[in-house]
Amino acid sequence: MTIALVSGRALPLRGNELDTDRIMPARFLKAVTFEGLEQHVFEDDRKTNPSHPFSNPAYRGAAILVANENFGCGSSREHAPQGLQRWGIKAIVGESFSEIFRGNSSVLGVPCFTADKASIEQLQTLIEQKPDTVVTADVATGTITAGDLTIQGTLPAGVRDAFLTDKWNPTSMLLADFDRVRATAAKLPYVAGF
Amino acid sequence: MPTLFHKVWNAHAVRTLPSGQTQLFVGLHLIHEVTSPQAFDMLHQHGWTVAFPERTFATVDHIVPTSSQRRPFLDVMAEEMTSALERNCARHGIRLFAPGDDLSGEQGIVHVIGPEMGLTQPGMTIACGDSHTSTHGALGAIAFGIGTSQVRDVLASQSLAMDPLKVRRIDINGSLRPGVYAKDVILTIIRRLGVNGGVGYAYEYGGSTVDDMSIDERMTICNMSIEGGARVGYVNPDDSTFAFLKGRKYAPTGEAWDRAVAWWRSLASDHDAIYDDRVVIDAATIEPTVTWGINPSQSVGVSEPIATRDDEALAYMGFADGQKVAGTKIDVAFIGSCTNGRLSDLEEVAKFVKGRQVAPHVKALVVPGSQDVRRRAEAKGLDRIFAAAGFEWRGAGCSMCLAMNPDRLEGNQICASSSNRNFKGRQGSPTGRTLLMSPVMVAAAAIAGEVADVRELLEPAHA
């Protein structure tokens, strides 16, 4: 499946350094599947803050998450983007992301666009004022439109092209030329025990 | 001219993928019970098999109880996750360092046992479904955390689709002052460069301070690279690295050892290597450091007042702007984790606590990083020193670093912790509070009952 356009209502989530322990507390990692994780997204934050955006009925069904700096920092747990995706999130726009989180999301088919602070602020404010606004993120151009507002987002080129050409789930690509994997291994001194 | 990062990257590059990313061969794949079961399920659904089972090693660390490893575990889910790993390893012929109550075992925190057994070697690419995989960079490997879908990719193809990183050289020069440890160095680096300063970078640590460090100390530094945003952190391999590896279970022997050392030496960054960025830190300016906030860059020297406008962090932690962390009453003291759960950490703590007593109101735990660390500590009598001082001596595992086992904070308890993350709720209670510091500083806090400046408590011989 190529991913060229993500469109839907959005959810503004303010705050920097929202780490993956916050997105998915460790106790919900006690499982052998990812099933049901959508119920626990930001669970502890939502308990202490009843008006948390993920508890706000106005944002129910949102497809695009709008975050601030260093979103998804900390643990490499894929349970965090799995939970967000299962909740309904199909793309994230933020000021910056932790690399592991961004990579994990990409492999799930959830593009993470970066945009500058002022643009994010405008987008979050707009959604807070008009939660019904449909936001559209264009993977090829990075353009994110919401009503009259257009902001410029960015995806790393490799990831962008992977979405556009249906190469974002890389396993079959990694297996496509397996002789070259073997050849690379054969040249590494340690693989054969020096 | 190239750095170690570039040499290792180029040696492991399989090809450029149609997306433009690099297909990178993974030399060593480490797996554990939390992030692998879904990866095996995905593998099985597609009918794929494990490409290089002899290059994958498994252990159980996150959920393992530290009171007893007797099976079945009392926690039904912990038992199910461990059984799933056992089944998957048996089915695919993967070596599993399994938990068990007999101390002949080789189980432990994945980032402690890799180097301990000599599985981790210079020049390897190492991947594991755990962000603290950067630890292995202390031996001159390029090691990084991955998610579960990528664990699936490595199982299926022994490779990953990756984008290259830039390299930032961080020089630390000079002697550390008494009471200042590797933990304080990395907390200071994170404080100065920020929690996202390293995004897009591999951190190469060097300079005379790092040159003089043991491999254990270098591991503490590389371990927390990810807390500074850097997915990869490493130190160039040198004679200390080779001395550390020699004789370990999976290290080469005989003539192969000599060939290995020659190759490892050739991988170190060239003297005229070009870096994307450079930072220099004077070791003499580093103080015993403690975090006061809810991310690892929110730290101060123990004698320094907090200066911040982050009201959310202050409110959560119960601190006020301008307050000092020293004097904060603690409830729990935790010594252990992949950051500071190795034998040298425990030896340093034992030296300090000998003849002292944990304050009556403090629950204090010492959790060795591996069964081997535990065994060697007991052979040196450290367990008796800890017990006499009022510390609980436990079995090997991740324990209270992330509280996926029964070791956790209750309510809004404050924990002086030698671990790596002070995120909200990290230690198992949604309102629990974590103060990160060096293991000796944790011990000092346990004994004083409150955060203390270890320099005021060191014997004159140490000071």
XYZ file of C-alpha atoms in Angstrom:
657
model
C 0.000 0.000 0.000
C 1.449 3.377 -0.955
C 0.910 6.193 1.532
C 0.662 9.528 -0.257
C -1.958 11.446 1.668
C -3.196 11.254 5.251
C -6.406 13.090 5.980
C -8.734 13.405 8.943
C -9.480 15.351 12.066
C -6.528 16.096 14.336
C -5.588 15.989 18.011
C -3.325 18.692 19.483
C -1.087 17.370 22.253
C 0.972 20.110 23.831
C 4.194 19.479 25.702
C 7.858 18.734 25.041
C 9.681 15.467 25.797
C 6.562 13.298 25.901
C 8.456 10.039 26.365
C 7.340 6.531 25.457
C 6.839 5.672 29.159
C 4.176 8.402 29.171
C 2.646 7.206 25.883
C 2.598 3.570 27.046
C 3.510 2.871 30.704
C 5.710 -0.211 31.132
C 3.078 -2.300 32.908
C 1.138 -2.553 29.627
C 4.185 -4.143 27.985
C 3.472 -7.307 29.950
C 1.919 -9.173 27.051
C 2.944 -11.290 24.092
C 0.812 -9.325 21.582
C 0.097 -5.665 20.826
C -3.662 -6.198 21.046
C -5.678 -3.767 23.148
C -2.851 -1.231 23.576
C -5.118 1.527 22.220
C -6.958 1.464 25.562
C -3.830 2.458 27.471
C -2.433 5.346 25.418
C -1.276 8.040 27.891
C -3.203 6.201 30.596
C -1.414 7.714 33.611
C -1.436 11.239 32.171
C -5.155 10.893 31.446
C -5.854 9.758 35.017
C -4.156 12.794 36.514
C -5.528 15.197 33.901
C -9.230 14.625 33.102
C -9.084 17.178 30.269
C -6.223 15.360 28.517
C -6.728 15.605 24.720
C -6.852 11.806 24.419
C -9.868 11.876 26.799
C -11.575 14.796 25.068
C -14.629 13.623 23.036
C -13.997 16.465 20.567
C -10.872 14.671 19.362
C -12.255 11.148 19.284
C -11.619 9.598 15.885
C -8.712 11.932 15.117
C -6.181 10.618 12.578
C -3.396 13.181 12.905
C -1.540 13.887 16.130
C 0.094 17.306 16.493
C 2.937 17.257 19.035
C 5.852 19.442 20.099
C 9.558 18.728 20.755
C 11.299 15.356 21.035
C 8.066 13.390 20.914
C 8.526 9.687 21.726
C 11.905 10.020 23.431
C 13.169 7.313 25.767
C 12.458 3.618 25.467
C 12.469 1.870 22.071
C 9.160 0.148 22.874
C 7.145 -0.181 19.668
C 4.171 -0.546 21.994
C 4.002 3.283 21.987
C 3.403 3.812 18.229
C 1.412 0.560 18.103
C -0.935 1.958 20.758
C -1.286 5.291 18.951
C -1.929 3.582 15.613
C -4.482 1.216 17.094
C -6.164 4.244 18.702
C -6.552 5.660 15.190
C -3.503 7.866 14.606
C -2.299 7.644 10.977
C 0.271 10.458 10.922
C 2.083 12.661 13.444
C 3.226 16.237 12.974
C 5.719 17.521 15.542
C 8.605 19.919 16.137
C 10.986 16.968 16.533
C 10.943 13.246 17.267
C 13.220 10.736 18.885
C 14.865 8.722 16.152
C 13.805 5.308 17.376
C 10.169 6.370 17.759
C 10.152 7.937 14.308
C 11.663 4.784 12.788
C 9.210 2.525 14.604
C 6.290 4.643 13.399
C 7.532 4.652 9.809
C 7.754 0.867 9.717
C 4.110 0.782 10.845
C 3.103 3.146 8.038
C 2.696 6.192 10.283
C 4.662 9.128 8.819
C 6.142 11.592 11.365
C 6.412 15.073 9.791
C 8.534 17.759 11.425
C 7.596 21.427 11.205
C 8.832 24.587 12.904
C 7.613 25.686 16.305
C 5.515 28.611 15.046
C 3.716 26.443 12.473
C 2.957 23.769 15.051
C 1.632 26.420 17.414
C -0.686 27.746 14.692
C -1.914 24.257 13.851
C -2.522 23.296 17.491
C -4.371 26.525 18.178
C -6.536 26.123 15.085
C -7.522 22.569 16.044
C -8.255 23.608 19.635
C -10.563 26.308 18.323
C -12.154 24.167 15.597
C -11.752 20.469 16.397
C -13.821 19.526 13.328
C -11.211 20.911 10.942
C -10.002 18.309 8.471
C -6.222 18.232 8.288
C -4.458 16.809 5.251
C -0.785 15.834 5.195
C 0.815 15.341 1.787
C 3.716 12.890 1.932
C 5.272 13.933 -1.409
C 5.413 17.673 -0.710
C 5.304 17.718 3.099
C 2.510 20.269 2.929
C 0.003 20.142 5.775
C -3.270 21.953 5.234
C -6.007 22.662 7.757
C -8.815 24.906 6.504
C -7.149 28.155 5.430
C -3.882 27.289 7.166
C -1.041 25.677 5.245
C 2.215 24.778 6.955
C 5.344 23.161 5.558
C 6.331 19.800 7.047
C 9.322 17.595 6.284
C 9.942 13.862 6.110
C 13.415 12.332 5.711
C 13.835 11.698 1.966
C 14.347 7.931 2.239
C 11.275 7.456 4.387
C 9.196 9.763 2.188
C 10.095 7.790 -0.937
C 9.459 4.529 0.889
C 5.889 5.646 1.664
C 5.265 6.821 -1.898
C 6.546 3.597 -3.481
C 5.087 1.090 -1.001
C 8.508 0.257 0.413
C 7.861 1.387 4.000
C 7.545 -2.120 5.370
C 11.066 -3.198 4.514
C 11.235 -6.920 5.245
C 10.611 -8.202 1.729
C 13.076 -5.643 0.359
C 15.676 -6.798 2.871
C 15.116 -10.386 1.759
C 14.996 -9.587 -1.977
C 18.740 -9.838 -2.543
C 19.763 -12.195 0.212
C 22.924 -13.354 -1.579
C 24.344 -9.902 -0.998
C 23.583 -10.192 2.728
C 25.554 -13.432 2.761
C 28.359 -11.830 0.753
C 28.588 -8.917 3.208
C 28.682 -11.341 6.143
C 31.420 -13.387 4.436
C 33.669 -10.309 4.222
C 33.386 -9.483 7.939
C 36.335 -11.058 9.804
C 34.377 -11.792 12.987
C 31.582 -13.717 11.289
C 33.999 -16.538 10.456
C 35.751 -16.245 13.851
C 38.757 -14.306 12.471
C 40.139 10.358 7.653
C 37.060 8.283 8.415
C 35.648 7.792 11.900
C 35.016 4.392 13.437
C 31.329 4.964 12.735
C 31.955 5.339 9.000
C 34.370 2.401 8.804
C 31.965 0.071 10.574
C 28.962 1.377 8.634
C 30.723 0.842 5.287
C 31.887 -2.658 6.229
C 28.305 -3.647 7.054
C 26.488 -1.895 4.189
C 24.832 -4.558 2.042
C 23.353 -2.307 -0.617
C 21.373 0.865 -1.180
C 17.672 0.046 -1.019
C 15.200 1.364 -3.614
C 14.030 3.856 -0.947
C 17.550 5.297 -0.745
C 18.124 3.871 2.731
C 21.069 1.575 3.439
C 20.576 -2.117 4.063
C 22.904 -2.662 7.008
C 24.106 -6.092 8.124
C 23.661 -6.723 11.859
C 26.602 -8.579 13.367
C 25.056 -9.344 16.729
C 21.364 -9.437 17.559
C 20.310 -9.539 21.208
C 16.716 -10.265 22.166
C 14.692 -10.365 25.375
C 11.209 -11.284 26.510
C 9.471 -7.900 26.201
C 10.092 -6.775 22.630
C 10.516 -10.104 20.804
C 7.325 -12.239 21.075
C 5.371 -10.102 18.579
C 8.385 -10.123 16.240
C 8.427 -13.926 16.201
C 4.661 -13.931 15.601
C 5.080 -11.670 12.571
C 7.884 -13.885 11.309
C 5.742 -16.985 11.638
C 2.710 -15.346 9.994
C 4.805 -14.668 6.902
C 6.368 -18.102 6.941
C 9.858 -16.604 7.291
C 12.620 -18.247 9.270
C 15.584 -16.872 11.247
C 18.353 -16.117 8.741
C 21.404 -16.347 11.049
C 20.267 -17.995 14.311
C 23.892 -18.286 15.463
C 24.163 -14.460 15.460
C 21.176 -13.978 17.803
C 21.353 -14.441 21.597
C 18.512 -14.178 24.086
C 18.005 -13.558 27.774
C 15.227 -12.648 30.212
C 15.772 -9.440 32.149
C 12.900 -6.934 32.240
C 10.202 -8.977 33.956
C 12.317 -11.376 36.001
C 11.659 -11.230 39.767
C 14.738 -10.436 41.848
C 13.607 -12.247 44.983
C 13.668 -15.704 43.414
C 13.919 -16.910 39.822
C 12.167 -20.184 40.618
C 9.811 -21.284 37.829
C 7.012 -20.923 37.190
C 7.114 -17.232 38.115
C 4.260 -16.148 40.393
C 3.368 -13.413 37.907
C 1.377 -15.275 35.239
C 2.244 -12.812 32.451
C 5.940 -12.858 33.349
C 5.830 -16.634 33.098
C 3.985 -16.510 29.768
C 6.474 -14.048 28.277
C 9.409 -16.171 29.435
C 7.800 -19.360 28.080
C 7.155 -17.654 24.738
C 10.848 -16.710 24.504
C 11.879 -20.252 25.408
C 9.599 -21.721 22.719
C 10.781 -19.261 20.070
C 14.464 -19.825 20.862
C 14.045 -23.611 20.859
C 12.154 -23.543 17.554
C 14.805 -21.436 15.786
C 17.960 -22.714 17.443
C 18.764 -19.475 19.284
C 20.986 -19.599 22.373
C 19.011 -18.479 25.447
C 20.680 -17.480 28.701
C 17.722 -18.540 30.799
C 16.737 -17.481 34.298
C 17.016 -19.960 37.141
C 17.803 -20.081 40.820
C 21.073 -21.951 40.395
C 23.917 -19.502 40.244
C 25.620 -21.406 37.438
C 23.316 -19.448 35.105
C 24.368 -16.827 32.585
C 21.161 -14.787 32.673
C 21.317 -11.063 33.246
C 20.495 -7.673 31.818
C 21.103 -7.972 28.087
C 23.532 -5.018 28.091
C 25.509 -6.462 30.971
C 25.868 -10.022 29.696
C 26.843 -9.132 26.087
C 30.156 -7.509 27.077
C 30.611 -9.862 30.042
C 30.641 -12.933 27.782
C 32.684 -11.289 25.052
C 29.766 -11.437 22.617
C 30.110 -7.672 22.218
C 33.245 -6.909 20.213
C 34.748 -3.866 18.494
C 33.654 -3.239 14.921
C 30.367 -5.091 15.164
C 26.973 -3.679 14.404
C 24.739 -4.637 17.317
C 20.965 -4.300 17.460
C 18.527 -5.086 20.250
C 14.922 -4.188 20.929
C 15.991 -1.915 23.743
C 17.125 1.705 23.609
C 20.066 1.155 25.960
C 21.806 -0.983 23.350
C 24.116 2.025 22.933
C 25.926 0.599 26.006
C 27.836 -1.856 23.792
C 29.499 1.075 22.015
C 31.903 1.237 24.976
C 33.817 -1.573 23.263
C 33.960 0.171 19.888
C 30.814 -1.377 18.393
C 28.060 0.526 16.597
C 25.111 -0.514 18.726
C 21.572 0.823 18.685
C 18.056 0.165 19.894
C 15.309 -0.944 17.526
C 11.567 -1.563 17.695
C 9.768 -4.866 17.456
C 9.097 -4.699 13.698
C 12.812 -4.183 13.234
C 13.509 -7.160 15.508
C 11.400 -9.084 12.991
C 13.521 -7.654 10.151
C 16.777 -8.691 11.808
C 15.450 -12.163 12.563
C 14.306 -12.576 8.949
C 17.234 -10.958 7.142
C 20.008 -10.184 9.677
C 19.806 -6.642 8.369
C 17.965 -3.344 8.753
C 16.910 -0.437 6.555
C 18.776 2.508 8.058
C 19.761 6.112 7.394
C 23.351 7.066 8.288
C 24.087 9.296 11.283
C 26.303 12.313 11.691
C 29.125 11.997 14.242
C 29.704 14.356 17.165
C 33.032 13.984 18.942
C 32.791 14.691 22.679
C 36.164 15.123 24.379
C 36.359 14.995 28.151
C 39.791 15.962 29.367
C 41.508 15.918 32.743
C 40.985 14.131 36.041
C 37.619 13.652 37.685
C 37.547 15.025 41.208
C 36.930 12.744 44.207
C 33.289 11.686 44.476
C 32.729 12.251 40.741
C 32.051 9.191 38.578
C 31.264 8.212 34.985
C 27.560 8.690 35.783
C 28.208 12.331 36.629
C 30.064 12.752 33.332
C 27.160 11.526 31.219
C 24.542 13.401 33.281
C 26.617 16.541 32.735
C 26.886 15.901 28.978
C 23.101 15.472 28.759
C 22.523 18.560 30.865
C 24.757 20.645 28.595
C 23.692 19.254 25.192
C 20.046 18.559 26.023
C 17.803 15.524 25.749
C 17.419 15.981 22.002
C 20.873 17.406 21.272
C 21.967 14.040 19.925
C 19.076 13.392 17.513
C 20.642 12.524 14.152
C 24.074 11.921 15.711
C 26.280 9.133 16.927
C 28.283 10.326 19.932
C 31.989 9.446 19.891
C 33.420 9.879 23.403
C 37.145 10.452 23.873
C 39.733 12.649 25.552
C 42.079 11.828 28.411
C 39.283 11.233 30.953
C 37.681 8.573 28.771
C 41.081 7.109 27.806
C 41.774 6.540 31.502
C 38.376 4.964 32.194
C 37.675 1.264 32.646
C 35.374 -0.412 30.130
C 32.683 -0.530 32.832
C 32.867 3.247 33.212
C 32.761 3.712 29.429
C 29.645 1.529 29.385
C 27.935 3.836 31.889
C 28.613 6.764 29.567
C 27.614 5.037 26.307
C 24.510 3.576 27.992
C 22.907 6.986 28.488
C 23.709 8.351 25.000
C 20.061 7.732 24.172
C 19.006 9.964 27.076
C 20.825 12.712 25.192
C 18.940 11.821 22.017
C 21.858 9.932 20.410
C 20.842 6.454 19.316
C 24.521 5.430 19.127
C 27.406 6.230 21.488
C 30.879 4.710 21.288
C 34.487 4.850 22.387
C 37.314 3.876 20.043
C 38.806 0.482 20.939
C 42.200 0.591 22.668
C 44.417 -1.604 24.837
C 41.926 -1.388 27.714
C 39.231 -2.770 25.404
C 41.408 -5.675 24.312
C 42.495 -6.449 27.893
C 38.812 -6.448 28.910
C 37.861 -8.924 26.172
C 40.785 -11.319 26.406
C 39.768 -14.683 27.829
C 36.033 -14.034 27.779
C 33.805 -16.900 26.718
C 33.021 -15.751 23.157
C 36.260 -13.815 22.521
C 38.641 -15.210 19.890
C 41.692 -17.159 21.074
C 45.192 -18.022 19.835
C 46.165 -16.668 16.432
C 42.590 -15.604 15.789
C 42.940 -13.259 18.781
C 45.956 -11.557 17.207
C 44.153 -11.144 13.899
C 41.129 -9.787 15.746
C 43.178 -7.198 17.649
C 44.824 -6.043 14.422
C 41.406 -5.582 12.787
C 39.916 -3.880 15.835
C 42.825 -1.429 16.011
C 42.374 -0.513 12.354
C 38.767 0.514 13.015
C 39.449 3.344 15.482
C 38.726 6.800 14.109
C 41.718 8.217 12.244
C 43.695 10.963 13.968
C 42.602 13.401 11.284
C 38.998 12.169 11.269
C 36.440 14.770 10.276
C 33.482 15.170 12.627
C 30.187 16.901 12.011
C 30.469 18.569 15.390
C 32.863 18.712 18.353
C 32.309 19.422 22.035
C 34.996 19.679 24.716
C 34.316 19.291 28.431
C 36.773 19.932 31.261
C 36.502 17.017 33.723
C 37.445 19.274 36.623
C 34.194 21.247 36.174
C 32.010 18.164 36.746
C 30.335 17.817 40.145
C 28.417 14.944 41.703
C 25.208 15.410 39.737
C 21.565 14.680 40.593
C 18.407 15.058 38.546
C 15.575 17.068 40.039
C 13.060 16.875 37.183
C 11.232 14.528 34.821
C 13.778 14.180 32.045
C 17.457 13.306 32.364
C 18.736 16.761 31.358
C 17.014 18.338 34.363
C 19.944 17.967 36.721
C 22.199 20.062 38.941
C 25.426 19.675 40.842
C 24.427 18.425 44.279
C 25.490 21.677 45.957
C 23.828 23.867 43.334
C 20.265 25.293 43.443
C 17.639 24.288 40.876
C 17.112 27.031 38.304
C 14.166 26.432 35.984
C 10.877 27.707 34.659
C 9.501 24.202 34.103
C 6.560 24.409 36.496
C 5.201 21.011 35.408
C 8.421 19.270 36.436
C 8.696 21.228 39.704
C 5.074 20.471 40.620
C 5.414 16.764 39.846
C 8.626 16.450 41.827
C 7.575 18.724 44.684
C 10.561 21.042 44.302
C 10.687 24.836 44.167
C 12.842 26.955 41.898
C 16.023 27.928 43.759
C 15.866 24.923 46.090
C 18.801 22.520 46.468
C 18.265 18.788 45.928
C 20.680 17.987 48.769
C 18.639 17.414 51.914
C 15.652 15.880 50.070
C 14.331 12.998 52.152
C 14.216 9.739 50.184
C 12.047 6.636 50.624
C 13.829 4.148 48.400
C 17.417 3.651 47.197
C 18.003 1.550 44.082
C 21.462 0.422 42.995
C 21.556 -1.557 39.759
C 20.427 -1.394 36.071
C 22.277 -1.574 32.746
C 23.735 1.837 33.589
C 25.305 0.976 36.944
C 24.772 -2.686 37.827
C 28.222 -4.084 37.081
C 30.757 -5.496 39.531
C 32.924 -2.365 39.646
C 29.843 -0.300 40.551
C 29.044 -2.652 43.409
C 32.668 -2.703 44.597
C 32.748 1.095 44.712
C 29.486 1.151 46.690
C 30.638 -1.609 49.068
C 33.806 0.350 49.865
C 31.636 3.306 50.797
C 28.933 1.543 52.833
C 31.244 -0.707 54.856
C 30.725 0.161 58.510
C 27.743 2.454 57.792
C 23.976 1.872 58.139
C 21.014 2.588 55.868
C 18.633 5.079 57.523
C 15.698 3.243 59.165
C 13.013 4.805 56.931
C 14.758 3.893 53.639
C 14.146 0.724 51.643
C 17.468 0.029 49.921
C 18.041 -2.522 47.146
C 21.184 -3.716 45.429
C 20.376 -5.582 42.210
C 23.350 -7.068 40.341
C 23.235 -6.707 36.560
C 23.787 -10.394 35.893
C 24.077 -13.726 37.623
C 27.811 -13.560 36.923
C 28.065 -10.155 38.638
C 26.156 -11.608 41.567
C 28.396 -14.654 41.776
C 31.604 -12.628 41.616
C 30.283 -10.086 44.136
C 29.446 -12.889 46.557
C 32.884 -14.420 46.077
C 34.321 -11.089 47.234
C 31.932 -10.913 50.192
C 30.130 -7.808 48.916
C 26.720 -9.339 49.648
C 27.616 -9.556 53.332
C 28.806 -5.946 53.394
C 25.523 -4.814 51.824
C 23.412 -6.949 54.172
C 25.310 -5.689 57.234
C 24.676 -2.109 56.106
C 20.924 -2.752 55.685
C 20.673 -3.193 51.901
C 18.607 -6.011 50.377
C 20.784 -8.184 48.119
C 18.776 -9.404 45.134
C 18.914 -11.558 42.004
C 19.869 -10.255 38.557
C 17.517 -8.203 36.370
C 16.298 -4.751 35.320
C 14.219 -4.503 38.486
C 13.238 -1.043 39.653
C 14.719 0.794 36.684
C 11.376 0.307 34.943
C 9.429 -1.789 37.438
C 8.072 -4.495 35.157
C 8.752 -6.971 37.964
C 7.490 -6.748 41.579
C 10.127 -4.099 42.524
C 8.390 -0.748 42.259
C 7.650 2.548 43.973
C 4.367 3.098 45.800
C 2.420 6.367 45.645
C 4.659 9.402 45.321
C 7.704 7.851 46.961
C 11.059 9.417 46.144
C 13.782 7.077 44.931
C 17.498 7.805 44.742
C 18.359 5.656 41.767
C 21.469 4.629 39.843
C 19.316 3.917 36.767
C 18.896 6.011 33.613
C 15.407 7.534 33.404
C 13.494 9.879 35.682
C 10.377 10.042 33.516
C 7.011 10.437 35.238
C 5.856 7.044 36.449
C 9.025 5.306 35.279
C 9.602 3.321 38.468
C 6.156 1.734 38.512
C 3.962 4.213 40.382
C 2.190 6.835 38.217
C 3.157 9.462 40.821
C 6.536 8.012 41.831
C 9.566 10.312 41.778
C 13.082 9.431 40.636
C 16.357 11.201 41.398
C 19.132 9.894 39.149
C 22.684 9.894 40.479
C 25.823 7.766 40.694
C 25.631 4.501 42.680
C 27.869 5.892 45.444
C 25.609 8.945 45.692
C 22.615 6.589 45.973
C 24.385 4.797 48.807
C 25.149 8.123 50.478
C 21.460 9.062 50.231
C 20.409 5.673 51.634
C 22.671 6.133 54.637
C 21.872 9.812 55.276
C 18.163 9.187 54.592
C 18.264 12.203 52.310
C 20.199 13.319 49.251
C 23.725 14.032 50.466
C 26.956 15.331 48.971
C 29.122 12.237 48.829
C 32.261 14.385 49.003
C 31.421 15.297 52.588
C 31.172 11.612 53.509
C 34.218 10.161 51.774
C 37.068 8.943 53.978
C 40.111 11.236 53.807
C 41.872 8.387 51.991
C 39.344 8.651 49.172
C 38.963 12.403 49.239
